[in-house]
JSON list of C-alpha atoms in Angstrom, two decimals:
[
{"chain": "A", "resi": 9, "resn": "MET", "atom": "CA", "xyz": [2.99, 16.10, -21.89]},
{"chain": "A", "resi": 10, "resn": "PRO", "atom": "CA", "xyz": [3.44, 12.34, -21.47]},
{"chain": "A", "resi": 11, "resn": "GLU", "atom": "CA", "xyz": [0.50, 9.94, -21.59]},
{"chain": "A", "resi": 12, "resn": "PRO", "atom": "CA", "xyz": [-0.88, 9.36, -18.05]},
{"chain": "A", "resi": 13, "resn": "PRO", "atom": "CA", "xyz": [-0.16, 5.95, -16.53]},
{"chain": "A", "resi": 14, "resn": "PRO", "atom": "CA", "xyz": [-2.92, 3.35, -16.94]},
{"chain": "A", "resi": 15, "resn": "VAL", "atom": "CA", "xyz": [-4.14, 3.67, -13.35]},
{"chain": "A", "resi": 16, "resn": "SER", "atom": "CA", "xyz": [-7.50, 2.11, -12.51]},
{"chain": "A", "resi": 17, "resn": "GLY", "atom": "CA", "xyz": [-7.77, 3.43, -8.95]},
{"chain": "A", "resi": 18, "resn": "ILE", "atom": "CA", "xyz": [-6.04, 3.87, -5.62]},
{"chain": "A", "resi": 19, "resn": "SER", "atom": "CA", "xyz": [-5.53, 0.45, -4.08]},
{"chain": "A", "resi": 20, "resn": "GLU", "atom": "CA", "xyz": [-3.71, 1.47, -0.91]},
{"chain": "A", "resi": 21, "resn": "LEU", "atom": "CA", "xyz": [-2.96, 4.48, 1.27]},
{"chain": "A", "resi": 22, "resn": "VAL", "atom": "CA", "xyz": [-0.44, 4.22, 4.12]},
{"chain": "A", "resi": 23, "resn": "LEU", "atom": "CA", "xyz": [-0.26, 6.76, 6.93]},
{"chain": "A", "resi": 24, "resn": "GLU", "atom": "CA", "xyz": [2.68, 6.91, 9.31]},
{"chain": "A", "resi": 25, "resn": "VAL", "atom": "CA", "xyz": [1.37, 7.50, 12.81]},
{"chain": "A", "resi": 26, "resn": "SER", "atom": "CA", "xyz": [3.11, 8.36, 16.08]},
{"chain": "A", "resi": 27, "resn": "ASP", "atom": "CA", "xyz": [0.69, 6.36, 18.27]},
{"chain": "A", "resi": 28, "resn": "LEU", "atom": "CA", "xyz": [-0.38, 3.17, 16.51]},
{"chain": "A", "resi": 29, "resn": "GLU", "atom": "CA", "xyz": [-2.83, 2.04, 19.19]},
{"chain": "A", "resi": 30, "resn": "ALA", "atom": "CA", "xyz": [-4.64, 5.39, 19.26]},
{"chain": "A", "resi": 31, "resn": "ALA", "atom": "CA", "xyz": [-4.85, 5.35, 15.45]},
{"chain": "A", "resi": 32, "resn": "ARG", "atom": "CA", "xyz": [-6.15, 1.76, 15.49]},
{"chain": "A", "resi": 33, "resn": "ARG", "atom": "CA", "xyz": [-8.88, 2.67, 17.98]},
{"chain": "A", "resi": 34, "resn": "PHE", "atom": "CA", "xyz": [-9.90, 5.64, 15.80]},
{"chain": "A", "resi": 35, "resn": "TYR", "atom": "CA", "xyz": [-10.08, 3.79, 12.47]},
{"chain": "A", "resi": 36, "resn": "ARG", "atom": "CA", "xyz": [-11.49, 0.55, 13.93]},
{"chain": "A", "resi": 37, "resn": "ASP", "atom": "CA", "xyz": [-13.73, 1.71, 16.78]},
{"chain": "A", "resi": 38, "resn": "VAL", "atom": "CA", "xyz": [-14.73, 5.25, 15.78]},
{"chain": "A", "resi": 39, "resn": "LEU", "atom": "CA", "xyz": [-14.90, 4.96, 11.98]},
{"chain": "A", "resi": 40, "resn": "GLY", "atom": "CA", "xyz": [-15.78, 1.26, 11.94]},
{"chain": "A", "resi": 41, "resn": "PHE", "atom": "CA", "xyz": [-13.19, 0.20, 9.35]},
{"chain": "A", "resi": 42, "resn": "GLU", "atom": "CA", "xyz": [-12.67, -3.55, 9.06]},
{"chain": "A", "resi": 43, "resn": "GLU", "atom": "CA", "xyz": [-9.21, -4.43, 10.43]},
{"chain": "A", "resi": 44, "resn": "THR", "atom": "CA", "xyz": [-7.10, -7.02, 8.66]},
{"chain": "A", "resi": 45, "resn": "GLN", "atom": "CA", "xyz": [-3.41, -7.91, 8.56]},
{"chain": "A", "resi": 46, "resn": "TYR", "atom": "CA", "xyz": [-0.93, -8.55, 5.77]},
{"chain": "A", "resi": 47, "resn": "GLY", "atom": "CA", "xyz": [1.89, -10.91, 6.63]},
{"chain": "A", "resi": 48, "resn": "GLU", "atom": "CA", "xyz": [2.85, -12.25, 10.00]},
{"chain": "A", "resi": 49, "resn": "GLY", "atom": "CA", "xyz": [5.17, -10.69, 12.56]},
{"chain": "A", "resi": 50, "resn": "ARG", "atom": "CA", "xyz": [4.38, -7.08, 11.64]},
{"chain": "A", "resi": 51, "resn": "GLU", "atom": "CA", "xyz": [3.12, -5.60, 14.88]},
{"chain": "A", "resi": 52, "resn": "ASP", "atom": "CA", "xyz": [4.39, -2.20, 13.72]},
{"chain": "A", "resi": 53, "resn": "ARG", "atom": "CA", "xyz": [1.56, -1.85, 11.20]},
{"chain": "A", "resi": 54, "resn": "CYS", "atom": "CA", "xyz": [-2.07, -2.75, 10.63]},
{"chain": "A", "resi": 55, "resn": "TRP", "atom": "CA", "xyz": [-4.46, -2.64, 7.70]},
{"chain": "A", "resi": 56, "resn": "TYR", "atom": "CA", "xyz": [-8.10, -1.78, 7.14]},
{"chain": "A", "resi": 57, "resn": "LEU", "atom": "CA", "xyz": [-10.27, -2.88, 4.25]},
{"chain": "A", "resi": 58, "resn": "VAL", "atom": "CA", "xyz": [-11.89, 0.14, 2.63]},
{"chain": "A", "resi": 59, "resn": "GLY", "atom": "CA", "xyz": [-14.78, -1.01, 0.50]},
{"chain": "A", "resi": 60, "resn": "ASP", "atom": "CA", "xyz": [-13.98, -3.82, -1.93]},
{"chain": "A", "resi": 61, "resn": "THR", "atom": "CA", "xyz": [-11.02, -2.33, -3.80]},
{"chain": "A", "resi": 62, "resn": "ALA", "atom": "CA", "xyz": [-8.74, -0.49, -1.37]},
{"chain": "A", "resi": 63, "resn": "ARG", "atom": "CA", "xyz": [-7.00, -0.71, 1.96]},
{"chain": "A", "resi": 64, "resn": "LEU", "atom": "CA", "xyz": [-5.64, 1.78, 4.46]},
{"chain": "A", "resi": 65, "resn": "GLY", "atom": "CA", "xyz": [-2.40, 1.05, 6.28]},
{"chain": "A", "resi": 66, "resn": "LEU", "atom": "CA", "xyz": [-1.23, 2.50, 9.58]},
{"chain": "A", "resi": 67, "resn": "TRP", "atom": "CA", "xyz": [2.50, 2.20, 10.28]},
{"chain": "A", "resi": 68, "resn": "THR", "atom": "CA", "xyz": [4.88, 3.41, 12.88]},
{"chain": "A", "resi": 69, "resn": "PRO", "atom": "CA", "xyz": [7.64, 5.39, 11.09]},
{"chain": "A", "resi": 70, "resn": "GLN", "atom": "CA", "xyz": [9.84, 2.94, 9.17]},
{"chain": "A", "resi": 71, "resn": "VAL", "atom": "CA", "xyz": [13.11, 2.91, 7.26]},
{"chain": "A", "resi": 72, "resn": "GLY", "atom": "CA", "xyz": [13.95, 0.84, 4.15]},
{"chain": "A", "resi": 73, "resn": "LEU", "atom": "CA", "xyz": [11.93, -0.27, 1.13]},
{"chain": "A", "resi": 74, "resn": "ALA", "atom": "CA", "xyz": [10.27, -3.28, 2.77]},
{"chain": "A", "resi": 75, "resn": "GLY", "atom": "CA", "xyz": [9.38, -1.21, 5.83]},
{"chain": "A", "resi": 76, "resn": "GLY", "atom": "CA", "xyz": [8.69, 2.16, 4.25]},
{"chain": "A", "resi": 77, "resn": "ARG", "atom": "CA", "xyz": [10.83, 5.28, 4.54]},
{"chain": "A", "resi": 78, "resn": "GLY", "atom": "CA", "xyz": [11.59, 7.30, 7.63]},
{"chain": "A", "resi": 79, "resn": "GLY", "atom": "CA", "xyz": [10.04, 10.71, 8.23]},
{"chain": "A", "resi": 80, "resn": "ALA", "atom": "CA", "xyz": [6.58, 12.17, 7.90]},
{"chain": "A", "resi": 81, "resn": "HIS", "atom": "CA", "xyz": [5.07, 11.37, 4.54]},
{"chain": "A", "resi": 82, "resn": "VAL", "atom": "CA", "xyz": [2.16, 9.65, 2.86]},
{"chain": "A", "resi": 83, "resn": "HIS", "atom": "CA", "xyz": [2.57, 6.35, 1.01]},
{"chain": "A", "resi": 84, "resn": "PHE", "atom": "CA", "xyz": [-0.13, 5.44, -1.49]},
{"chain": "A", "resi": 85, "resn": "ALA", "atom": "CA", "xyz": [-0.48, 2.82, -4.18]},
{"chain": "A", "resi": 86, "resn": "PHE", "atom": "CA", "xyz": [-2.18, 3.06, -7.56]},
{"chain": "A", "resi": 87, "resn": "HIS", "atom": "CA", "xyz": [-3.47, -0.11, -9.17]},
{"chain": "A", "resi": 88, "resn": "VAL", "atom": "CA", "xyz": [-2.08, -0.97, -12.62]},
{"chain": "A", "resi": 89, "resn": "LYS", "atom": "CA", "xyz": [-2.09, -4.20, -14.62]},
{"chain": "A", "resi": 90, "resn": "ASP", "atom": "CA", "xyz": [1.05, -6.29, -14.15]},
{"chain": "A", "resi": 91, "resn": "PRO", "atom": "CA", "xyz": [2.43, -5.85, -17.71]},
{"chain": "A", "resi": 92, "resn": "GLU", "atom": "CA", "xyz": [2.30, -2.06, -17.21]},
{"chain": "A", "resi": 93, "resn": "ILE", "atom": "CA", "xyz": [4.83, -2.20, -14.33]},
{"chain": "A", "resi": 94, "resn": "ASP", "atom": "CA", "xyz": [7.77, -2.65, -16.73]},
{"chain": "A", "resi": 95, "resn": "THR", "atom": "CA", "xyz": [6.54, 0.13, -19.02]},
{"chain": "A", "resi": 96, "resn": "LEU", "atom": "CA", "xyz": [6.13, 2.53, -16.09]},
{"chain": "A", "resi": 97, "resn": "LEU", "atom": "CA", "xyz": [9.53, 1.58, -14.67]},
{"chain": "A", "resi": 98, "resn": "GLU", "atom": "CA", "xyz": [11.18, 2.49, -17.96]},
{"chain": "A", "resi": 99, "resn": "ARG", "atom": "CA", "xyz": [9.17, 5.66, -18.48]},
{"chain": "A", "resi": 100, "resn": "ILE", "atom": "CA", "xyz": [9.62, 7.06, -14.98]},
{"chain": "A", "resi": 101, "resn": "GLY", "atom": "CA", "xyz": [13.32, 6.15, -14.96]},
{"chain": "A", "resi": 102, "resn": "SER", "atom": "CA", "xyz": [13.90, 7.76, -18.35]},
{"chain": "A", "resi": 103, "resn": "ALA", "atom": "CA", "xyz": [12.34, 10.97, -16.98]},
{"chain": "A", "resi": 104, "resn": "GLY", "atom": "CA", "xyz": [15.18, 11.09, -14.45]},
{"chain": "A", "resi": 105, "resn": "ALA", "atom": "CA", "xyz": [13.31, 9.90, -11.36]},
{"chain": "A", "resi": 106, "resn": "GLU", "atom": "CA", "xyz": [14.85, 7.22, -9.18]},
{"chain": "A", "resi": 107, "resn": "VAL", "atom": "CA", "xyz": [12.58, 4.18, -9.17]},
{"chain": "A", "resi": 108, "resn": "GLU", "atom": "CA", "xyz": [12.81, 1.27, -6.75]},
{"chain": "A", "resi": 109, "resn": "GLY", "atom": "CA", "xyz": [11.70, -2.14, -7.93]},
{"chain": "A", "resi": 110, "resn": "PRO", "atom": "CA", "xyz": [10.01, -3.93, -9.35]},
{"chain": "A", "resi": 111, "resn": "ILE", "atom": "CA", "xyz": [9.65, -6.15, -6.33]},
{"chain": "A", "resi": 112, "resn": "ARG", "atom": "CA", "xyz": [7.32, -9.10, -5.78]},
{"chain": "A", "resi": 113, "resn": "LEU", "atom": "CA", "xyz": [4.60, -8.03, -3.36]},
{"chain": "A", "resi": 114, "resn": "GLY", "atom": "CA", "xyz": [2.08, -10.75, -2.60]},
{"chain": "A", "resi": 115, "resn": "PRO", "atom": "CA", "xyz": [0.77, -12.07, -5.89]},
{"chain": "A", "resi": 116, "resn": "GLY", "atom": "CA", "xyz": [1.63, -8.81, -7.65]},
{"chain": "A", "resi": 117, "resn": "ARG", "atom": "CA", "xyz": [4.63, -6.59, -8.37]},
{"chain": "A", "resi": 118, "resn": "ALA", "atom": "CA", "xyz": [5.28, -3.02, -7.34]},
{"chain": "A", "resi": 119, "resn": "ILE", "atom": "CA", "xyz": [7.54, -0.09, -8.16]},
{"chain": "A", "resi": 120, "resn": "TYR", "atom": "CA", "xyz": [8.12, 2.95, -5.94]},
{"chain": "A", "resi": 121, "resn": "VAL", "atom": "CA", "xyz": [9.03, 6.54, -6.72]},
{"chain": "A", "resi": 122, "resn": "THR", "atom": "CA", "xyz": [9.38, 9.35, -4.17]},
{"chain": "A", "resi": 123, "resn": "ASP", "atom": "CA", "xyz": [7.92, 12.76, -4.96]},
{"chain": "A", "resi": 124, "resn": "PRO", "atom": "CA", "xyz": [9.74, 16.03, -4.16]},
{"chain": "A", "resi": 125, "resn": "ASP", "atom": "CA", "xyz": [8.02, 16.20, -0.73]},
{"chain": "A", "resi": 126, "resn": "ASN", "atom": "CA", "xyz": [9.15, 12.66, 0.19]},
{"chain": "A", "resi": 127, "resn": "ASN", "atom": "CA", "xyz": [5.72, 11.09, -0.36]},
{"chain": "A", "resi": 128, "resn": "VAL", "atom": "CA", "xyz": [5.94, 7.55, -1.71]},
{"chain": "A", "resi": 129, "resn": "VAL", "atom": "CA", "xyz": [4.00, 6.83, -4.89]},
{"chain": "A", "resi": 130, "resn": "GLU", "atom": "CA", "xyz": [3.62, 3.12, -5.57]},
{"chain": "A", "resi": 131, "resn": "PHE", "atom": "CA", "xyz": [2.32, 1.40, -8.68]},
{"chain": "A", "resi": 132, "resn": "TRP", "atom": "CA", "xyz": [1.11, -2.06, -7.70]},
{"chain": "A", "resi": 133, "resn": "SER", "atom": "CA", "xyz": [-0.46, -4.83, -9.72]},
{"chain": "A", "resi": 134, "resn": "GLN", "atom": "CA", "xyz": [-2.22, -6.58, -6.82]},
{"chain": "A", "resi": 135, "resn": "ASP", "atom": "CA", "xyz": [-5.96, -6.75, -7.43]},
{"chain": "A", "resi": 136, "resn": "MET", "atom": "CA", "xyz": [-7.39, -5.37, -4.20]},
{"chain": "A", "resi": 137, "resn": "ALA", "atom": "CA", "xyz": [-10.83, -6.86, -4.90]},
{"chain": "A", "resi": 138, "resn": "VAL", "atom": "CA", "xyz": [-9.20, -10.32, -4.80]},
{"chain": "A", "resi": 139, "resn": "TYR", "atom": "CA", "xyz": [-7.24, -9.31, -1.66]},
{"chain": "A", "resi": 140, "resn": "ALA", "atom": "CA", "xyz": [-10.38, -8.03, 0.10]},
{"chain": "A", "resi": 141, "resn": "ALA", "atom": "CA", "xyz": [-12.38, -11.16, -0.78]},
{"chain": "A", "resi": 142, "resn": "GLY", "atom": "CA", "xyz": [-9.55, -13.35, 0.54]},
{"chain": "A", "resi": 143, "resn": "ALA", "atom": "CA", "xyz": [-9.22, -11.35, 3.75]},
{"chain": "A", "resi": 144, "resn": "ARG", "atom": "CA", "xyz": [-12.96, -11.46, 4.36]},
{"chain": "A", "resi": 145, "resn": "SER", "atom": "CA", "xyz": [-13.15, -15.21, 3.73]},
{"chain": "A", "resi": 146, "resn": "GLY", "atom": "CA", "xyz": [-10.47, -15.89, 6.33]},
{"chain": "A", "resi": 147, "resn": "GLY", "atom": "CA", "xyz": [-7.21, -15.85, 4.47]},
{"chain": "A", "resi": 148, "resn": "GLY", "atom": "CA", "xyz": [-5.08, -16.80, 1.56]},
{"chain": "A", "resi": 149, "resn": "PRO", "atom": "CA", "xyz": [-1.42, -16.28, 0.69]},
{"chain": "A", "resi": 150, "resn": "GLY", "atom": "CA", "xyz": [-0.24, -13.14, 2.49]},
{"chain": "A", "resi": 151, "resn": "THR", "atom": "CA", "xyz": [-3.74, -12.33, 3.69]},
{"chain": "A", "resi": 152, "resn": "PHE", "atom": "CA", "xyz": [-5.56, -13.25, 6.87]},
{"chain": "A", "resi": 153, "resn": "ARG", "atom": "CA", "xyz": [-8.18, -11.78, 9.15]},
{"chain": "A", "resi": 154, "resn": "SER", "atom": "CA", "xyz": [-7.08, -10.40, 12.47]},
{"chain": "A", "resi": 155, "resn": "GLY", "atom": "CA", "xyz": [-8.29, -12.25, 15.55]}
]
């Protein structure tokens, strides 16, 4: 049994939704999650801060690495320290899984692997506590509060 990856928590969960506006109303107005955005010109997705160390994304179904993958699946990101990305890339690849990345994602890097049910598992070095603090203070590179 291989050593488990050095994950310190889930930093992001992305749900693909068929009706983005209905989902936004539910998470924002019913559950009271704090809405934020990541990047400009992405009306096909929105983000919610979940506590101080995670975020929830809602996307319309997407295709391609930068936009997600088509079909019904869950996309979630585990937080790892940046130097661990290269180690995980090598380890997962040597186990025969196809790994995408690493790519630069905000101030961090990420790799992606798809499980047998087409769920996307991401390992991401972005510190979500820094992201959440930046979003709540009104912005920063790649991070800004919604209107």
